[in-house]
Short mmCIF file of C-alpha atoms in Angstrom, two decimals:
data_model
loop_
_atom_site.label_atom_id
_atom_site.label_comp_id
_atom_site.label_asym_id
_atom_site.label_seq_id
_atom_site.Cartn_x
_atom_site.Cartn_y
_atom_site.Cartn_z
CA UNK V 1 37.22 -1.05 -165.46
CA UNK V 2 37.70 -3.00 -162.25
CA UNK V 3 34.55 -4.57 -160.89
CA UNK V 4 32.78 -2.07 -158.63
CA UNK V 5 32.04 -4.70 -155.98
CA UNK V 6 35.72 -5.63 -155.78
CA UNK V 7 36.62 -1.97 -155.26
CA UNK V 8 33.98 -1.54 -152.58
CA UNK V 9 34.93 -4.73 -150.75
CA UNK V 10 38.54 -3.61 -150.75
CA UNK V 11 37.55 -0.24 -149.31
CA UNK V 12 35.35 -1.95 -146.70
CA UNK V 13 38.38 -3.61 -145.11
CA UNK V 14 39.70 -0.12 -144.33
CA UNK V 15 36.33 1.33 -143.36
CA UNK V 16 35.70 -1.50 -140.90
CA UNK V 17 38.86 -0.56 -139.00
CA UNK V 18 38.00 3.13 -139.01
CA UNK V 19 34.51 3.31 -137.50
CA UNK V 20 32.50 1.97 -134.60
CA UNK V 21 32.00 -1.77 -134.93
CA UNK V 22 28.27 -1.59 -134.26
CA UNK V 23 27.72 1.13 -136.86
CA UNK V 24 29.67 -0.90 -139.39
CA UNK V 25 27.84 -4.18 -138.72
CA UNK V 26 24.40 -2.59 -138.52
CA UNK V 27 24.44 -0.01 -141.30
CA UNK V 28 27.56 0.14 -143.49
CA UNK V 29 27.44 -3.50 -144.61
CA UNK V 30 23.89 -2.91 -145.89
CA UNK V 31 25.05 -0.40 -148.50
CA UNK V 32 25.20 -1.56 -152.12
CA UNK V 33 27.74 -0.13 -154.61
CA UNK V 34 25.95 0.76 -157.86
CA UNK V 35 28.17 3.11 -159.87
CA UNK V 36 31.48 4.94 -160.15
CA UNK V 37 31.87 8.61 -161.03
CA UNK V 38 35.59 9.23 -161.35
CA UNK V 39 37.03 8.76 -157.86
CA UNK V 40 33.54 8.90 -156.32
CA UNK V 41 31.63 5.69 -155.55
CA UNK V 42 27.83 5.74 -155.63
CA UNK V 43 26.15 3.69 -152.90
CA UNK V 44 22.53 2.65 -152.49
CA UNK V 45 21.00 2.72 -148.99
CA UNK V 46 17.97 0.52 -148.46
CA UNK V 47 16.60 2.56 -145.56
CA UNK V 48 16.78 6.14 -144.36
CA UNK V 49 18.38 4.95 -141.13
CA UNK V 50 21.25 3.38 -143.09
CA UNK V 51 21.74 6.63 -144.99
CA UNK V 52 21.60 8.83 -141.87
CA UNK V 53 24.02 6.61 -139.94
CA UNK V 54 26.45 6.62 -142.86
CA UNK V 55 26.30 10.40 -143.09
CA UNK V 56 27.22 10.68 -139.41
CA UNK V 57 30.56 8.92 -139.99
CA UNK V 58 31.19 10.39 -143.45
CA UNK V 59 34.58 11.86 -142.53
CA UNK V 60 35.88 8.56 -141.23
CA UNK V 61 34.64 6.74 -144.32
CA UNK V 62 36.28 9.30 -146.61
CA UNK V 63 39.54 8.90 -144.69
CA UNK V 64 39.36 5.12 -145.06
CA UNK V 65 38.53 5.37 -148.78
CA UNK V 66 41.56 7.55 -149.40
CA UNK V 67 43.85 5.19 -147.50
CA UNK V 68 42.76 2.18 -149.54
CA UNK V 69 44.43 1.27 -152.81
CA UNK V 70 41.23 1.65 -154.84
CA UNK V 71 41.62 5.25 -155.98
CA UNK V 72 38.30 6.12 -154.30
CA UNK V 73 38.18 9.47 -152.50
CA UNK V 74 34.51 10.30 -151.94
CA UNK V 75 31.08 8.69 -151.93
CA UNK V 76 27.47 9.53 -152.71
CA UNK V 77 24.43 7.98 -151.01
CA UNK V 78 21.11 7.39 -152.79
CA UNK V 79 17.98 6.08 -151.17
CA UNK V 80 15.92 3.50 -153.03
CA UNK V 81 13.35 5.06 -155.39
CA UNK V 82 15.04 8.48 -155.16
CA UNK V 83 16.56 10.20 -158.21
CA UNK V 84 18.57 12.80 -156.28
CA UNK V 85 21.41 12.08 -153.83
CA UNK V 86 20.58 11.84 -150.15
CA UNK V 87 24.15 12.85 -149.34
CA UNK V 88 27.39 13.36 -151.22
CA UNK V 89 30.85 13.99 -149.79
CA UNK V 90 32.03 15.53 -153.08
CA UNK V 91 29.87 18.56 -152.36
CA UNK V 92 30.18 18.51 -148.60
CA UNK V 93 33.94 18.05 -148.44
CA UNK V 94 35.77 21.16 -149.62
CA UNK V 95 39.20 19.94 -148.53
CA UNK V 96 41.92 19.27 -151.06
CA UNK V 97 41.79 15.64 -152.20
CA UNK V 98 45.46 15.42 -151.26
CA UNK V 99 44.95 16.45 -147.64
CA UNK V 100 44.56 13.90 -144.89
CA UNK V 101 41.05 14.43 -143.46
CA UNK V 102 40.76 16.07 -140.04
CA UNK V 103 38.15 14.42 -137.85
CA UNK V 104 35.57 17.13 -136.97
CA UNK V 105 34.74 15.24 -133.76
CA UNK V 106 38.28 15.77 -132.43
CA UNK V 107 37.77 19.04 -130.58
CA UNK V 108 38.90 20.49 -127.27
CA UNK V 109 35.37 20.11 -125.93
CA UNK V 110 35.34 16.37 -126.60
CA UNK V 111 38.81 15.85 -125.09
CA UNK V 112 38.80 14.67 -121.47
CA UNK V 113 41.28 16.72 -119.44
CA UNK V 114 43.02 15.44 -116.30
CA UNK V 115 46.31 15.47 -114.48
CA UNK V 116 47.96 13.30 -117.12
CA UNK V 117 47.40 15.72 -120.00
CA UNK V 118 46.47 19.15 -118.59
CA UNK V 119 49.82 20.70 -119.47
CA UNK V 120 49.64 19.44 -123.06
CA UNK V 121 46.06 20.70 -123.41
CA UNK V 122 46.99 24.14 -122.08
CA UNK V 123 49.88 24.37 -124.57
CA UNK V 124 47.63 23.18 -127.41
CA UNK V 125 44.99 25.81 -126.61
CA UNK V 126 47.64 28.53 -126.54
CA UNK V 127 48.89 27.49 -129.97
CA UNK V 128 45.35 27.40 -131.37
CA UNK V 129 44.66 30.90 -130.09
CA UNK V 130 47.82 32.44 -131.51
CA UNK V 131 49.37 30.15 -134.17
CA UNK V 132 52.92 30.90 -135.20
CA UNK V 133 53.65 32.99 -132.12
CA UNK V 134 53.09 30.83 -129.05
CA UNK V 135 55.22 27.73 -128.61
CA UNK V 136 56.62 27.01 -132.05
CA UNK V 137 57.06 24.15 -132.63
CA UNK V 138 54.69 22.34 -130.30
CA UNK V 139 55.87 18.76 -129.79
CA UNK V 140 53.32 16.44 -128.13
CA UNK V 141 54.61 13.02 -127.09
CA UNK V 142 53.51 9.99 -125.08
CA UNK V 143 52.67 6.31 -125.45
CA UNK V 144 50.32 5.17 -128.19
CA UNK V 145 46.60 5.51 -127.54
CA UNK V 146 46.71 8.38 -125.03
CA UNK V 147 45.00 10.96 -127.25
CA UNK V 148 47.82 12.71 -129.10
CA UNK V 149 46.07 12.57 -132.47
CA UNK V 150 42.83 13.84 -130.92
CA UNK V 151 44.65 16.77 -129.32
CA UNK V 152 46.61 17.92 -132.37
CA UNK V 153 43.55 17.60 -134.59
CA UNK V 154 41.62 19.63 -132.00
CA UNK V 155 44.17 22.38 -132.61
CA UNK V 156 43.53 22.10 -136.35
CA UNK V 157 39.75 22.31 -135.91
CA UNK V 158 40.04 25.28 -133.56
CA UNK V 159 42.35 27.21 -135.91
CA UNK V 160 40.11 26.50 -138.91
CA UNK V 161 37.17 27.84 -136.92
CA UNK V 162 38.76 30.95 -135.41
CA UNK V 163 41.30 31.75 -138.14
CA UNK V 164 39.49 30.66 -141.35
CA UNK V 165 41.96 32.44 -143.63
CA UNK V 166 44.89 30.33 -142.46
CA UNK V 167 45.79 27.24 -144.48
CA UNK V 168 46.01 24.25 -142.15
CA UNK V 169 47.52 20.92 -143.20
CA UNK V 170 47.41 17.74 -141.13
CA UNK V 171 49.34 14.69 -142.33
CA UNK V 172 50.78 11.57 -140.82
CA UNK V 173 54.53 11.16 -141.02
CA UNK V 174 53.91 8.10 -143.17
CA UNK V 175 52.03 10.30 -145.66
CA UNK V 176 54.88 12.81 -145.69
CA UNK V 177 57.36 10.01 -146.45
CA UNK V 178 55.14 8.52 -149.17
CA UNK V 179 54.65 11.92 -150.82
CA UNK V 180 58.40 12.44 -150.87
CA UNK V 181 58.98 9.00 -152.40
CA UNK V 182 56.30 9.67 -155.02
CA UNK V 183 57.95 12.99 -155.82
CA UNK V 184 61.26 11.24 -156.45
CA UNK V 185 59.66 8.45 -158.49
CA UNK V 186 57.76 10.91 -160.67
CA UNK V 187 60.99 11.68 -162.50
CA UNK V 188 60.97 15.35 -161.63
CA UNK V 189 64.19 17.05 -160.67
CA UNK V 190 64.91 16.47 -157.02
CA UNK V 191 67.43 18.31 -154.89
CA UNK V 192 68.08 18.42 -151.17
CA UNK V 193 65.29 20.94 -150.71
CA UNK V 194 62.72 18.86 -152.63
CA UNK V 195 60.98 19.00 -155.99
CA UNK V 196 58.85 22.01 -156.89
CA UNK V 197 55.52 20.21 -156.47
CA UNK V 198 56.47 18.69 -153.12
CA UNK V 199 57.88 22.00 -151.89
CA UNK V 200 54.74 23.88 -152.90
CA UNK V 201 52.49 21.39 -151.11
CA UNK V 202 54.27 21.42 -147.76
CA UNK V 203 55.79 24.90 -147.59
CA UNK V 204 52.85 27.02 -148.62
CA UNK V 205 50.80 26.33 -145.48
CA UNK V 206 50.30 28.48 -142.41
CA UNK V 207 50.00 25.55 -140.02
CA UNK V 208 51.70 22.18 -140.59
CA UNK V 209 50.69 19.31 -138.30
CA UNK V 210 52.63 16.05 -138.62
CA UNK V 211 51.51 13.01 -136.63
CA UNK V 212 53.80 10.14 -135.54
CA UNK V 213 57.15 11.72 -136.45
CA UNK V 214 58.92 8.74 -134.86
CA UNK V 215 58.57 7.19 -138.32
CA UNK V 216 61.37 9.49 -139.44
CA UNK V 217 63.69 6.97 -137.76
CA UNK V 218 66.32 5.57 -140.15
CA UNK V 219 64.95 7.60 -143.10
CA UNK V 220 67.89 9.87 -143.78
CA UNK V 221 66.76 11.42 -147.08
CA UNK V 222 63.34 12.15 -145.60
CA UNK V 223 64.97 13.79 -142.60
CA UNK V 224 66.86 16.12 -144.94
CA UNK V 225 63.64 17.21 -146.65
CA UNK V 226 61.84 17.52 -143.31
CA UNK V 227 64.67 19.71 -142.02
CA UNK V 228 64.39 22.15 -144.95
CA UNK V 229 60.59 22.20 -144.73
CA UNK V 230 60.75 22.86 -140.99
CA UNK V 231 63.27 25.68 -141.42
CA UNK V 232 61.33 27.49 -144.13
CA UNK V 233 58.06 27.38 -142.20
CA UNK V 234 59.70 28.36 -138.93
CA UNK V 235 61.62 31.27 -140.49
CA UNK V 236 58.33 32.59 -141.87
CA UNK V 237 56.55 32.33 -138.48
CA UNK V 238 54.32 29.47 -139.64
CA UNK V 239 53.07 27.18 -136.89
CA UNK V 240 54.51 23.66 -136.68
CA UNK V 241 52.84 20.97 -134.54
CA UNK V 242 54.35 17.51 -134.15
CA UNK V 243 53.49 14.33 -132.28
CA UNK V 244 55.44 11.18 -131.48
CA UNK V 245 55.25 8.20 -129.16
CA UNK V 246 58.50 9.22 -127.46
CA UNK V 247 60.78 12.18 -126.74
CA UNK V 248 62.65 13.31 -129.91
CA UNK V 249 65.98 12.41 -128.32
CA UNK V 250 64.80 8.77 -128.23
CA UNK V 251 63.86 8.55 -131.92
CA UNK V 252 66.42 6.20 -133.42
CA UNK V 253 68.99 7.81 -135.77
CA UNK V 254 67.14 11.13 -135.78
CA UNK V 255 69.60 13.83 -136.83
CA UNK V 256 70.84 16.07 -134.01
CA UNK V 257 69.78 19.19 -135.87
CA UNK V 258 66.19 17.93 -135.98
CA UNK V 259 66.26 16.95 -132.30
CA UNK V 260 67.47 20.45 -131.46
CA UNK V 261 64.73 22.10 -133.51
CA UNK V 262 62.00 19.86 -132.14
CA UNK V 263 63.05 20.75 -128.60
CA UNK V 264 63.30 24.44 -129.40
CA UNK V 265 59.63 25.19 -128.85
CA UNK V 266 57.34 23.53 -126.32
CA UNK V 267 57.66 19.89 -125.29
CA UNK V 268 54.35 18.55 -123.92
CA UNK V 269 54.13 14.99 -122.60
CA UNK V 270 50.90 13.04 -122.15
CA UNK V 271 51.20 10.33 -119.53
CA UNK V 272 49.04 7.38 -118.49
CA UNK V 273 45.63 8.53 -117.17
CA UNK V 274 44.54 8.00 -113.58
CA UNK V 275 41.67 5.66 -112.71
CA UNK V 276 39.32 8.63 -112.27
CA UNK V 277 40.27 10.01 -115.64
CA UNK V 278 39.74 6.64 -117.32
CA UNK V 279 36.25 6.51 -115.83
CA UNK V 280 35.54 9.99 -117.21
CA UNK V 281 36.84 8.99 -120.64
CA UNK V 282 34.64 5.89 -120.73
CA UNK V 283 31.54 7.82 -119.73
CA UNK V 284 32.19 10.50 -122.33
CA UNK V 285 32.71 7.86 -125.04
CA UNK V 286 29.48 6.15 -123.97
CA UNK V 287 27.60 9.45 -123.99
CA UNK V 288 28.75 10.03 -127.55
CA UNK V 289 27.16 6.70 -128.52
CA UNK V 290 24.00 7.71 -126.64
CA UNK V 291 24.57 5.01 -124.02
CA UNK V 292 24.21 5.49 -120.26
CA UNK V 293 27.23 3.98 -118.51
CA UNK V 294 26.84 3.76 -114.76
CA UNK V 295 29.84 4.75 -112.67
CA UNK V 296 30.30 1.25 -111.24
CA UNK V 297 30.46 -0.22 -114.77
CA UNK V 298 32.87 2.47 -115.93
CA UNK V 299 35.04 1.82 -112.88
CA UNK V 300 35.02 -1.92 -113.58
CA UNK V 301 36.13 -1.35 -117.18
CA UNK V 302 38.75 1.20 -116.12
CA UNK V 303 40.25 -1.27 -113.65
CA UNK V 304 40.32 -4.15 -116.13
CA UNK V 305 41.23 -2.22 -119.27
CA UNK V 306 44.58 -0.98 -120.47
CA UNK V 307 46.13 2.39 -119.77
CA UNK V 308 45.41 3.81 -123.20
CA UNK V 309 42.23 5.34 -124.56
CA UNK V 310 42.02 2.93 -127.52
CA UNK V 311 41.95 -0.20 -125.36
CA UNK V 312 39.34 1.38 -123.09
CA UNK V 313 37.18 2.28 -126.08
CA UNK V 314 37.61 -1.26 -127.41
CA UNK V 315 36.30 -2.72 -124.15
CA UNK V 316 33.42 -0.26 -124.10
CA UNK V 317 32.43 -1.15 -127.67
CA UNK V 318 32.53 -4.84 -126.80
CA UNK V 319 30.25 -4.26 -123.81
CA UNK V 320 27.81 -2.14 -125.83
CA UNK V 321 27.77 -4.74 -128.59
CA UNK V 322 27.09 -7.52 -126.07
CA UNK V 323 24.29 -5.45 -124.55
CA UNK V 324 22.65 -4.98 -127.95
CA UNK V 325 23.18 -8.61 -128.88
CA UNK V 326 21.59 -9.93 -125.70
CA UNK V 327 19.06 -7.07 -125.45
CA UNK V 328 20.10 -6.55 -121.83
CA UNK V 329 21.02 -3.39 -119.90
CA UNK V 330 24.69 -2.67 -119.27
CA UNK V 331 25.64 -3.92 -115.81
CA UNK V 332 28.88 -4.98 -114.17
CA UNK V 333 27.85 -8.61 -114.67
CA UNK V 334 27.25 -8.10 -118.39
CA UNK V 335 30.54 -6.19 -118.70
CA UNK V 336 32.35 -9.04 -116.95
CA UNK V 337 30.80 -11.52 -119.37
CA UNK V 338 31.76 -9.42 -122.40
CA UNK V 339 35.37 -9.07 -121.25
CA UNK V 340 35.70 -12.74 -120.38
CA UNK V 341 35.03 -13.60 -124.03
CA UNK V 342 38.57 -12.53 -124.80
CA UNK V 343 40.31 -13.20 -121.49
CA UNK V 344 42.96 -15.92 -121.33
CA UNK V 345 42.42 -18.85 -119.02
CA UNK V 346 45.22 -17.83 -116.73
CA UNK V 347 45.22 -20.95 -114.57
CA UNK V 348 48.94 -21.55 -114.68
CA UNK V 349 51.35 -20.10 -112.16
CA UNK V 350 54.34 -20.72 -114.42
CA UNK V 351 56.23 -17.70 -115.69
CA UNK V 352 55.41 -16.56 -119.20
CA UNK V 353 58.52 -15.71 -121.26
CA UNK V 354 59.26 -14.57 -124.79
CA UNK V 355 60.40 -18.10 -125.65
CA UNK V 356 57.16 -19.55 -124.34
CA UNK V 357 55.11 -17.17 -126.48
CA UNK V 358 57.24 -17.87 -129.57
CA UNK V 359 56.88 -21.62 -129.00
CA UNK V 360 53.09 -21.35 -128.64
CA UNK V 361 52.77 -19.24 -131.81
CA UNK V 362 54.99 -21.62 -133.81
CA UNK V 363 52.96 -24.59 -132.66
CA UNK V 364 49.59 -22.92 -133.30
CA UNK V 365 50.46 -21.77 -136.83
CA UNK V 366 52.78 -24.68 -137.64
CA UNK V 367 55.79 -22.51 -138.52
CA UNK V 368 59.47 -22.72 -137.65
CA UNK V 369 60.97 -20.33 -135.11
CA UNK V 370 63.69 -19.29 -137.58
CA UNK V 371 61.00 -18.26 -140.06
CA UNK V 372 58.83 -16.57 -137.42
CA UNK V 373 61.59 -14.23 -136.23
CA UNK V 374 63.25 -13.99 -139.65
CA UNK V 375 62.89 -11.46 -142.45
CA UNK V 376 60.56 -13.35 -144.80
CA UNK V 377 57.36 -11.44 -145.58
CA UNK V 378 55.05 -14.25 -146.68
CA UNK V 379 51.50 -13.71 -145.40
CA UNK V 380 51.60 -17.06 -143.59
CA UNK V 381 54.57 -15.74 -141.58
CA UNK V 382 53.78 -12.03 -141.25
CA UNK V 383 50.45 -12.52 -139.46
CA UNK V 384 51.80 -15.01 -136.83
CA UNK V 385 54.82 -12.72 -136.32
CA UNK V 386 52.59 -9.70 -135.70
CA UNK V 387 50.39 -11.61 -133.25
CA UNK V 388 53.53 -12.87 -131.50
CA UNK V 389 54.68 -9.28 -131.00
CA UNK V 390 51.25 -8.26 -129.73
CA UNK V 391 51.16 -11.10 -127.19
CA UNK V 392 54.60 -10.17 -125.86
CA UNK V 393 53.58 -6.54 -125.36
CA UNK V 394 50.36 -7.56 -123.61
CA UNK V 395 51.49 -10.50 -121.47
CA UNK V 396 55.02 -9.44 -120.55
CA UNK V 397 56.19 -6.46 -118.55
CA UNK V 398 59.36 -5.87 -120.57
CA UNK V 399 60.63 -2.90 -122.62
CA UNK V 400 59.57 -2.63 -126.26
CA UNK V 401 63.24 -2.85 -127.22
CA UNK V 402 63.41 -6.28 -125.58
CA UNK V 403 60.33 -7.39 -127.53
CA UNK V 404 62.00 -6.26 -130.74
CA UNK V 405 65.16 -8.19 -129.91
CA UNK V 406 63.16 -11.34 -129.17
CA UNK V 407 61.57 -11.30 -132.63
CA UNK V 408 64.66 -10.89 -134.73
CA UNK V 409 66.12 -7.54 -133.71
CA UNK V 410 63.29 -5.28 -134.85
CA UNK V 411 63.25 -1.67 -133.62
CA UNK V 412 60.77 -0.31 -131.09
CA UNK V 413 58.82 1.71 -133.67
CA UNK V 414 58.07 -1.51 -135.57
CA UNK V 415 56.95 -3.13 -132.32
CA UNK V 416 54.62 -0.21 -131.54
CA UNK V 417 53.15 -0.21 -135.05
CA UNK V 418 52.60 -3.99 -134.94
CA UNK V 419 51.06 -3.92 -131.47
CA UNK V 420 48.59 -1.21 -132.46
CA UNK V 421 47.72 -2.91 -135.73
CA UNK V 422 46.83 -6.21 -134.05
CA UNK V 423 44.93 -4.39 -131.28
CA UNK V 424 42.76 -2.74 -133.94
CA UNK V 425 42.29 -6.04 -135.80
CA UNK V 426 41.07 -7.70 -132.61
CA UNK V 427 38.26 -5.14 -132.44
CA UNK V 428 37.17 -5.66 -136.03
CA UNK V 429 38.14 -9.22 -137.00
CA UNK V 430 36.53 -12.15 -135.21
CA UNK V 431 39.16 -14.45 -136.73
CA UNK V 432 42.03 -12.46 -135.20
CA UNK V 433 40.26 -12.14 -131.85
CA UNK V 434 39.69 -15.90 -131.73
CA UNK V 435 43.29 -16.72 -132.64
CA UNK V 436 44.67 -14.36 -130.00
CA UNK V 437 42.34 -15.82 -127.37
CA UNK V 438 43.31 -19.38 -128.34
CA UNK V 439 46.98 -18.50 -128.07
CA UNK V 440 46.55 -16.90 -124.65
CA UNK V 441 44.92 -20.10 -123.40
CA UNK V 442 47.67 -22.16 -124.98
CA UNK V 443 50.40 -20.05 -123.39
CA UNK V 444 48.92 -20.22 -119.90
CA UNK V 445 47.95 -23.88 -120.04
CA UNK V 446 51.17 -25.13 -121.58
#
């Protein structure tokens, strides 16, 4: 059997990206793996505080465990000198092991409503109240990080609470694709309408929620299966809820029949939040972490942060972490100091271009431009390429399509995925944050 510490360390790389950085650094890293029970890992907590803090983010840890390649799906916590579990997700989690976990914290009450999303929220509430009858399908779209996943999972939580007899399934589009591929690889008979096991899994639900359907782009066989699944659920008055980072008509190579069906219900766009709404989001996020965030600090972060919720939350976490590290109250001055740790030294008036960014990345990582923008997937090329894409999206005001063309003709969905991946890594990996900061300085000083 594989060494338990190796399994746990592998899972930790996913867990670290999935939970609050402070919680991870303060409590999760203190846990010790001691045993395996099937797909359940047994962890030892050395203090009650470690155990309690872990329990509070159990759903996120379970989600991370199931996304890792370790085969782990649940965990049990023991306290030192105790013979009975302090907490176990095997007992507490009654979801199917195959289902993608729904975050219980993603509710309508915890979702900040403003001008940029009020229409989408109203449509989501209507669907939750009367699934299968109001607005079917519901298609929520908008740029990454604006709260689409929160909103569609809020629908799931509301339906599970008010209509407990209905079977609700939430999956990412990537999971749908992977399940289909696994169904084909299993050697079972496969026709246009899918194998029996796959069909049973996805067509026996009352509510199907699929996140990030833009990943159907260029996947023709998956689109065929998705079409048949959609039709069967729709014809039986089952609720379908979809999200994407763009309007369905802009999803590359998406079949016309799918575009038509996606647009046949309710299209709800979420746009960039106003300054006032960003302030409200920051204060609500801070309240959740039991931190008082004064309005002037929230306003400062809102003005200097990005337009998406994730980047705002990343700045907030950095400020909170700096406050704890320095044991100082959160002020505008402290927030400015925390943000400056990752700000580029923008002391050059010269224009930044895609070529300038590519040149800086090649020089920093000692790679050739042809390799950087090429198709090779060596780790020593993939990471610089991803950071290059991230820098272009952050430093340049150009379309995502143009970014894709600059790095070897990659499509906009790849650019979005890469940008978000590096943005998350910056929050959790000091190495990545340092490299990005170094490159920003190099680009502006060059």
